[in-house]
């Protein structure tokens, strides 16, 4: 059973960089899936941030594209998110998820990690 | 910018039927948008219900069904149960990206 676990700082200063890692266990990150980041501000809906294939190909949300980098570390079986120039509007629960390429399904999710942007 | 719109809230009686819809700002939805539906309960990660418009994910009860109704995607719950009370999100694949709808809060009462 594939499991995903997010990790990273829970507090980031305004104008700083948010960095999170998602560790994948029980399966290979080099399988035929996309690996995605989704966030949810408190009391609000889901927002797709972007995703990466093990080849390194990425797709990003156009509204965040200028500030986002998603990368993959195959040797560590993990992928990462970097979001630059953060503001309070970036405060959210951040989820990592597996997207099965054959069905476009977000079928496995991490538990989510709360990141607060504040000084 | 692509916007996906859902009803903010709906209610259904136990045992009743309810249809949630998902609309695309730029036109009609079709099966080519790889539409998915997700259920989220408080404090939990979303759970996949429907993929590619009308296919049920593994373990999902058959009271959940997906379809296209006119220009919108739809999720129908037939014979609603108390534990179907949750937030429901659709997601569409468009221009090499994914857009979630704003979500529908479903109350079972």
Coordinates of N, CA, C and O in Angstrom, one line a residue, chain B residues 12-15 18 38-42 44 47 49 59-61 63-64 77-88 106-109:
Chain B
X12 N -30.1 17.0 1.6 CA -30.8 15.9 1.1 C -31.3 15.1 2.4 O -30.7 15.1 3.4
X13 N -32.5 14.5 2.3 CA -33.0 13.7 3.4 C -32.4 12.3 3.3 O -32.1 11.8 2.2
X14 N -32.3 11.7 4.5 CA -31.8 10.3 4.5 C -32.6 9.4 3.5 O -33.9 9.5 3.6
X15 N -32.0 8.7 2.7 CA -32.6 7.8 1.7 C -33.0 8.5 0.4 O -33.5 7.9 -0.6
X18 N -29.8 13.2 -4.5 CA -29.3 14.5 -4.7 C -28.3 14.5 -5.8 O -27.6 13.6 -6.0
X38 N -14.5 14.1 -5.6 CA -13.8 13.8 -4.4 C -14.7 14.2 -3.2 O -15.4 15.2 -3.2
X39 N -14.7 13.4 -2.2 CA -15.4 13.6 -0.9 C -14.4 14.0 0.2 O -13.4 13.3 0.3
X40 N -14.7 15.0 1.0 CA -13.8 15.4 2.1 C -14.6 15.6 3.3 O -15.6 16.4 3.3
X41 N -14.3 14.9 4.4 CA -14.9 15.1 5.7 C -13.9 15.9 6.5 O -12.7 16.0 6.3
X42 N -14.4 16.6 7.6 CA -13.5 17.5 8.3 C -12.3 16.9 8.9 O -12.3 15.8 9.5
X44 N -9.9 15.6 7.3 CA -9.4 14.4 6.5 C -8.9 14.9 5.1 O -9.4 15.9 4.6
X47 N -11.1 12.0 -0.6 CA -11.2 10.6 -1.0 C -11.8 10.6 -2.4 O -12.7 11.3 -2.7
X49 N -13.9 9.5 -5.5 CA -15.2 8.8 -5.7 C -15.4 8.4 -7.1 O -15.7 7.2 -7.4
X59 N -13.9 0.5 -4.1 CA -14.5 0.6 -2.8 C -15.6 1.6 -2.6 O -16.2 1.7 -1.5
X60 N -15.9 2.4 -3.6 CA -16.9 3.4 -3.5 C -18.3 2.7 -3.8 O -18.5 2.0 -4.7
X61 N -19.2 3.0 -2.9 CA -20.6 2.4 -3.0 C -21.3 2.8 -4.3 O -21.1 3.9 -4.8
X63 N -24.1 3.7 -4.8 CA -25.1 4.8 -4.7 C -24.5 6.1 -5.3 O -25.2 7.1 -5.5
X64 N -23.2 6.2 -5.5 CA -22.5 7.3 -6.1 C -22.3 7.1 -7.6 O -21.8 6.0 -8.0
X77 N -26.1 11.1 -5.8 CA -26.1 10.2 -4.7 C -27.5 9.7 -4.6 O -28.5 10.5 -4.3
X78 N -27.7 8.4 -4.7 CA -29.0 7.8 -4.7 C -29.2 7.0 -3.4 O -28.4 6.0 -3.2
X79 N -30.1 7.3 -2.5 CA -30.2 6.7 -1.2 C -29.2 7.2 -0.3 O -28.4 6.4 0.3
X80 N -29.2 8.5 -0.1 CA -28.2 9.2 0.8 C -28.2 8.6 2.2 O -29.3 8.3 2.8
X81 N -27.0 8.5 2.8 CA -26.9 8.1 4.1 C -26.2 9.2 5.0 O -25.6 10.1 4.4
X82 N -26.4 9.1 6.3 CA -25.9 10.1 7.2 C -24.4 10.4 7.0 O -23.9 11.5 7.0
X83 N -23.6 9.3 6.7 CA -22.2 9.6 6.6 C -21.8 10.1 5.2 O -20.6 10.2 4.9
X84 N -22.8 10.4 4.3 CA -22.5 11.1 3.1 C -22.4 12.6 3.3 O -22.1 13.4 2.4
X85 N -22.7 13.0 4.5 CA -22.6 14.5 4.9 C -21.1 14.8 4.8 O -20.3 14.3 5.6
X86 N -20.7 15.7 3.9 CA -19.3 16.0 3.6 C -19.2 17.2 2.6 O -20.3 17.7 2.1
X87 N -18.0 17.6 2.3 CA -17.7 18.5 1.2 C -17.4 17.7 0.0 O -16.6 16.7 0.1
X88 N -17.9 18.1 -1.2 CA -17.6 17.4 -2.4 C -17.0 18.3 -3.4 O -17.5 19.5 -3.6
X106 N -22.5 19.3 1.5 CA -23.8 18.5 1.5 C -24.2 18.2 2.9 O -23.4 17.6 3.7
X107 N -25.4 18.5 3.2 CA -26.0 18.2 4.5 C -27.1 17.1 4.4 O -27.9 17.2 3.5
X108 N -27.0 16.1 5.2 CA -28.0 15.1 5.2 C -28.9 15.3 6.4 O -28.4 15.1 7.6
X109 N -30.1 15.7 6.2 CA -31.0 15.9 7.3 C -32.5 15.6 7.0 O -32.9 15.4 5.9

